[in-house]
């Protein structure tokens, strides 16, 4: 497998463009999945407090023999912990569960604009503390919309390094992604395969035939061509390897545009809408 490129973040840190997502990987199986992903060559793991499997990530890294320093780990603040003191305690628990004294990237998982009096800025300022004391090398957000980002820009000191958003051929989220890129915020695609829904699309199948690759590889290469970070999930080592093998071919601009044209707007969304999502767990 060709080496994974890295993307330089606004704070000067570097993130591998390909990551391994562990959403819905059961805690008891996470260690095995993460060790298998590291064996295949992944060096970036995407977990969250909400997934309940941070300790499994640590087990997988320990079992793999790959040094902690060579693995880029992302986790995310759970929705119930946006109050500053709760956020501080939850972050301590994350470091403990991951068996590490620093995390590479820590995100606010959801903006929850209808909760906490609409105040995600105070929560963000707590993440700024983690960055200042070095326990979070980079900090960022997830599922933030343009107005949320503009509010941080106006009221916060540190710019988010990353915005992890739903992005795949059926929800290209272009206005938001363009806003991020124009403002130095790296775009990270979650559910990059549209939870496998885009794999049977005839347009993707035709391009896969043209480039002699699988549909999953074509979709992941499309994220790569757009300059985004992408974090596919698979518990199957063969599919893990397939998803990681996307750095030795390219798509033409016509192929990229044909995939982008599959956008279904709001109908393509597979997850909740960030403006209204208010689940506290
Ligand atoms: P993905 O788009 O990565 O799709 C995962 C699904 O596709 C699984 O069913 C998997 O099955 C299947 N699959 C993976 N690779 C292949 C392949 N090569 N061929 C056929 N099927 C394949 O969706 P996710 O929702 O899992 O998103 C990925 C990651 O994004 C998450 O794990 C998480 O880290 C992050 N995320 C973040 C969110 C946020 O709010 N910030 C929200 C949702 C996700 P199998 O495992 O059996 O291979």
Coordinates of C-alpha atoms and ligand atoms in Angstrom, one line a residue:
X1 CA 0.0 0.0 0.0
X2 CA 1.3 3.5 -0.9
X3 CA 2.1 5.7 2.0
X4 CA -0.7 7.8 3.4
X5 CA -0.2 11.6 2.7
X6 CA -0.4 14.0 5.6
X7 CA -2.3 17.3 5.7
X8 CA -0.9 20.2 7.5
X9 CA -3.3 21.8 9.9
X10 CA -3.6 25.5 10.6
X11 CA -1.7 25.0 13.9
X12 CA 1.2 23.4 12.1
X13 CA 0.5 19.8 13.1
X14 CA 0.1 17.1 10.5
X15 CA -2.8 14.6 10.2
X16 CA -2.8 11.4 8.0
X17 CA -5.4 12.0 5.3
X18 CA -6.8 8.5 5.9
X19 CA -8.1 7.4 9.2
X20 CA -9.8 4.4 10.6
X21 CA -13.3 5.1 12.1
X22 CA -14.6 3.0 14.9
X23 CA -18.2 4.2 15.3
X24 CA -20.4 1.2 16.1
X25 CA -17.5 -1.1 16.5
X26 CA -18.5 -2.9 19.8
X27 CA -16.2 -2.1 22.7
X28 CA -15.2 -5.8 23.1
X29 CA -14.2 -6.0 19.4
X30 CA -12.5 -2.6 19.1
X31 CA -9.0 -3.8 20.2
X32 CA -9.0 -6.5 17.5
X33 CA -10.2 -4.1 14.8
X34 CA -7.8 -1.4 15.7
X35 CA -4.8 -3.8 15.8
X36 CA -5.9 -5.2 12.4
X37 CA -6.1 -1.7 11.0
X38 CA -2.6 -0.8 12.3
X39 CA -1.3 -4.0 10.8
X40 CA -2.7 -3.0 7.4
X41 CA -1.0 0.4 7.7
X42 CA -3.5 2.8 9.2
X43 CA -1.8 5.4 11.5
X44 CA -4.9 7.4 12.4
X45 CA -7.8 6.3 14.5
X46 CA -11.1 8.2 14.9
X47 CA -13.0 7.4 18.1
X48 CA -15.3 9.4 20.4
X49 CA -16.5 9.4 24.0
X50 CA -20.0 8.6 22.6
X51 CA -18.8 5.4 20.9
X52 CA -17.8 3.9 24.3
X53 CA -14.7 2.2 22.8
X54 CA -11.8 4.5 23.6
X55 CA -10.3 1.8 25.9
X56 CA -10.6 -0.7 23.1
X57 CA -8.6 1.7 20.9
X58 CA -5.8 1.7 23.5
X59 CA -5.9 -2.1 23.7
X60 CA -5.5 -2.3 19.9
X61 CA -2.6 0.1 19.8
X62 CA -0.9 -1.8 22.7
X63 CA -1.5 -5.2 21.0
X64 CA -0.2 -4.0 17.6
X65 CA 3.3 -3.1 18.9
X66 CA 3.1 0.2 17.0
X67 CA 4.4 3.0 19.2
X68 CA 1.8 5.4 20.5
X69 CA 3.8 8.3 19.1
X70 CA 3.3 6.9 15.5
X71 CA -0.5 6.8 15.8
X72 CA -2.7 9.9 15.4
X73 CA -5.7 9.6 17.7
X74 CA -8.8 11.7 17.5
X75 CA -11.6 11.6 20.1
X76 CA -14.7 13.8 20.7
X77 CA -16.5 15.5 23.6
X78 CA -19.8 13.8 24.3
X79 CA -23.0 15.9 24.1
X80 CA -23.8 15.6 27.8
X81 CA -20.5 17.3 28.8
X82 CA -20.6 20.7 27.3
X83 CA -20.6 22.6 30.7
X84 CA -16.9 23.6 31.3
X85 CA -16.3 21.5 34.4
X86 CA -18.0 18.5 32.8
X87 CA -15.8 18.9 29.7
X88 CA -12.6 19.0 31.8
X89 CA -13.6 15.8 33.7
X90 CA -14.7 14.0 30.5
X91 CA -11.4 14.9 28.8
X92 CA -9.5 13.4 31.8
X93 CA -11.5 10.2 31.4
X94 CA -10.7 10.2 27.7
X95 CA -6.9 10.3 28.3
X96 CA -7.2 7.6 31.0
X97 CA -9.3 5.3 28.7
X98 CA -6.9 5.9 25.8
X99 CA -4.0 5.2 28.2
X100 CA -2.1 8.3 27.0
X101 CA -1.1 11.7 28.4
X102 CA -2.0 13.5 25.2
X103 CA -4.4 13.3 22.3
X104 CA -3.6 14.3 18.8
X105 CA -7.0 15.9 18.0
X106 CA -9.9 16.6 20.3
X107 CA -13.3 17.7 18.8
X108 CA -16.6 19.1 20.1
X109 CA -18.8 16.3 18.6
X110 CA -21.9 18.3 18.0
X111 CA -22.6 22.0 18.3
X112 CA -26.1 21.5 20.0
X113 CA -27.2 25.0 19.2
X114 CA -30.6 24.4 21.0
X115 CA -28.9 23.2 24.2
X116 CA -26.8 25.0 26.8
X117 CA -28.5 28.3 25.9
X118 CA -26.8 28.0 22.5
X119 CA -23.4 28.5 24.1
X120 CA -20.8 26.3 22.5
X121 CA -18.2 29.1 22.8
X122 CA -17.6 28.4 26.5
X123 CA -17.2 24.7 25.7
X124 CA -14.7 25.6 22.9
X125 CA -12.7 27.8 25.4
X126 CA -12.2 24.7 27.5
X127 CA -10.8 22.9 24.5
X128 CA -8.5 25.9 24.1
X129 CA -7.2 25.1 27.7
X130 CA -6.4 21.5 26.6
X131 CA -4.4 22.9 23.6
X132 CA -2.6 25.4 25.8
X133 CA -1.5 22.8 28.3
X134 CA -0.4 20.4 25.5
X135 CA -2.7 17.6 26.4
X136 CA -4.5 18.1 23.0
X137 CA -2.0 18.7 20.3
X138 CA -4.8 20.0 18.0
X139 CA -8.4 21.0 18.7
X140 CA -11.4 21.2 16.3
X141 CA -15.1 20.7 15.9
X142 CA -17.5 18.3 14.3
X143 CA -20.9 19.0 12.6
X144 CA -20.4 22.8 12.9
X145 CA -22.3 24.8 10.4
X146 CA -21.1 28.0 8.8
X147 CA -22.9 30.3 11.4
X148 CA -21.3 28.2 14.2
X149 CA -17.9 28.6 12.7
X150 CA -18.4 32.3 12.3
X151 CA -19.4 32.7 15.9
X152 CA -16.2 30.9 17.0
X153 CA -14.2 33.1 14.7
X154 CA -15.7 36.2 16.3
X155 CA -15.6 35.1 20.0
X156 CA -12.7 32.6 20.4
X157 CA -8.9 32.9 20.4
X158 CA -8.0 29.6 18.6
X159 CA -9.3 28.6 15.2
X160 CA -10.6 25.0 14.9
X161 CA -8.0 22.9 13.0
X162 CA -10.6 20.6 11.6
X163 CA -14.4 20.4 11.0
X164 CA -15.5 16.8 10.8
X165 CA -18.7 16.7 8.8
X166 CA -21.0 14.3 7.0
X167 CA -19.6 14.2 3.5
X168 CA -20.0 11.6 0.7
X169 CA -21.3 11.5 -2.9
X170 CA -24.9 11.8 -1.8
X171 CA -24.3 14.8 0.6
X172 CA -21.4 16.9 -0.7
X173 CA -22.1 19.7 1.7
X174 CA -20.2 21.9 -0.7
X175 CA -21.0 25.4 0.7
X176 CA -19.9 24.4 4.2
X177 CA -16.8 22.5 3.0
X178 CA -15.7 25.4 0.8
X179 CA -16.2 27.8 3.7
X180 CA -13.9 25.6 5.9
X181 CA -11.2 25.3 3.2
X182 CA -11.3 29.1 2.5
X183 CA -10.8 29.7 6.2
X184 CA -8.0 27.3 6.8
X185 CA -10.1 24.7 8.6
X186 CA -9.4 21.2 7.3
X187 CA -12.5 19.2 6.1
X188 CA -12.8 15.7 7.5
X189 CA -15.5 13.5 5.9
X190 CA -17.5 11.3 8.2
X191 CA -19.5 8.3 6.7
X192 CA -17.3 8.8 3.6
X193 CA -18.9 5.8 1.9
X194 CA -22.4 7.0 2.9
X195 CA -22.5 4.0 5.2
X196 CA -22.0 1.7 2.2
X197 CA -25.1 3.1 0.5
X198 CA -23.1 4.7 -2.3
X199 CA -21.2 1.6 -3.2
X200 CA -23.9 0.3 -5.6
X201 CA -24.3 3.5 -7.5
X202 CA -24.1 3.0 -11.3
X203 CA -22.0 6.2 -11.8
X204 CA -19.5 5.0 -9.2
X205 CA -19.5 1.5 -10.8
X206 CA -18.8 2.9 -14.3
X207 CA -15.8 4.9 -13.0
X208 CA -14.6 1.9 -11.0
X209 CA -14.5 0.0 -14.3
X210 CA -12.6 2.9 -16.0
X211 CA -9.9 3.0 -13.4
X212 CA -9.9 -0.7 -12.6
X213 CA -10.6 -0.2 -8.9
X214 CA -13.4 -1.1 -6.5
X215 CA -16.4 1.3 -5.9
X216 CA -15.1 2.0 -2.3
X217 CA -11.7 2.9 -3.6
X218 CA -13.2 5.3 -6.2
X219 CA -15.3 7.1 -3.6
X220 CA -12.4 7.3 -1.1
X221 CA -10.1 8.6 -3.9
X222 CA -12.7 11.3 -4.6
X223 CA -12.4 12.6 -1.0
X224 CA -8.7 12.5 -1.5
X225 CA -8.8 14.5 -4.8
X226 CA -11.0 17.1 -3.0
X227 CA -8.2 17.5 -0.4
X228 CA -10.3 16.2 2.5
X229 CA -9.4 13.8 5.3
X230 CA -11.5 10.6 5.3
X231 CA -12.2 8.0 8.0
X232 CA -13.9 4.9 6.6
X233 CA -15.0 2.2 9.0
X234 CA -14.7 -1.6 8.3
X235 CA -14.4 -4.5 10.7
X236 CA -13.2 -6.7 7.8
X237 CA -9.4 -6.7 7.3
X238 CA -9.7 -7.2 3.6
X239 CA -12.0 -4.2 3.2
X240 CA -9.7 -2.2 5.6
X241 CA -6.8 -2.9 3.2
X242 CA -9.0 -2.1 0.2
X243 CA -10.0 1.2 1.7
X244 CA -6.4 2.1 2.5
X245 CA -5.1 1.4 -1.0
X246 CA -6.1 4.6 -2.7
X247 CA -2.9 6.6 -2.9
X248 CA -1.4 5.2 -6.1
X249 CA -4.0 6.3 -8.7
X250 CA -6.0 9.4 -9.5
X251 CA -9.3 10.4 -10.9
X252 CA -9.7 12.9 -13.7
X253 CA -11.5 16.2 -13.0
X254 CA -14.5 14.9 -15.1
X255 CA -14.7 11.8 -12.9
X256 CA -14.5 13.9 -9.7
X257 CA -17.3 16.2 -11.1
X258 CA -19.4 13.2 -12.0
X259 CA -19.2 11.9 -8.5
X260 CA -19.9 15.3 -7.0
X261 CA -23.0 15.6 -9.3
X262 CA -24.6 12.6 -7.3
X263 CA -25.3 15.1 -4.5
X264 CA -28.9 14.8 -3.3
X265 CA -28.7 17.7 -0.9
X266 CA -30.7 17.2 2.3
X267 CA -32.2 14.0 1.0
X268 CA -28.7 12.4 0.9
X269 CA -28.1 13.1 4.6
X270 CA -27.7 9.8 6.6
X271 CA -27.3 11.4 10.1
X272 CA -29.0 14.1 12.1
X273 CA -29.0 17.7 11.1
X274 CA -26.6 19.7 13.2
X275 CA -29.0 22.7 13.5
X276 CA -31.5 20.6 15.4
X277 CA -29.7 17.6 16.8
X278 CA -30.1 17.8 20.6
X279 CA -29.5 14.3 21.9
X280 CA -27.7 14.2 25.2
X281 CA -27.5 10.5 25.6
Ligands
LIG1 P1 -18.8 4.5 6.3 O1 -19.2 5.4 5.2 O2 -17.3 4.4 6.7 O3 -19.3 3.1 6.0 C1 -19.2 2.0 6.8 C2 -20.0 0.8 6.2 O4 -19.4 0.5 5.0 C3 -19.9 -0.4 7.1 O5 -21.2 -1.0 7.0 C4 -18.8 -1.3 6.5 O6 -19.1 -2.6 6.7 C5 -19.0 -0.9 5.0 N1 -17.8 -0.9 4.2 C6 -16.6 -0.3 4.6 N2 -15.7 -0.5 3.6 C7 -16.3 -1.3 2.6 C8 -15.8 -1.8 1.4 N3 -14.6 -1.6 1.0 N4 -16.7 -2.6 0.7 C9 -18.0 -2.8 1.1 N5 -18.4 -2.3 2.3 C10 -17.6 -1.5 3.0 O7 -19.7 4.9 7.6 P2 -19.5 5.2 9.1 O8 -20.8 5.8 9.5 O9 -19.0 4.1 9.8 O10 -18.4 6.4 9.2 C11 -17.0 6.2 9.3 C12 -16.5 6.9 10.5 O11 -16.9 8.3 10.5 C13 -17.1 6.4 11.8 O12 -16.5 5.2 12.2 C14 -16.7 7.5 12.8 O13 -15.4 7.4 13.1 C15 -17.0 8.7 11.9 N6 -18.3 9.3 12.1 C16 -18.4 10.5 12.8 C17 -19.6 11.1 13.0 C18 -19.6 12.5 13.7 O14 -20.7 12.9 14.1 N7 -18.5 13.1 13.9 C19 -20.9 10.5 12.7 C20 -20.7 9.2 12.0 C21 -19.5 8.7 11.7 P3 -18.0 -3.6 7.3 O15 -17.5 -3.0 8.6 O16 -18.7 -4.9 7.5 O17 -16.9 -3.7 6.3

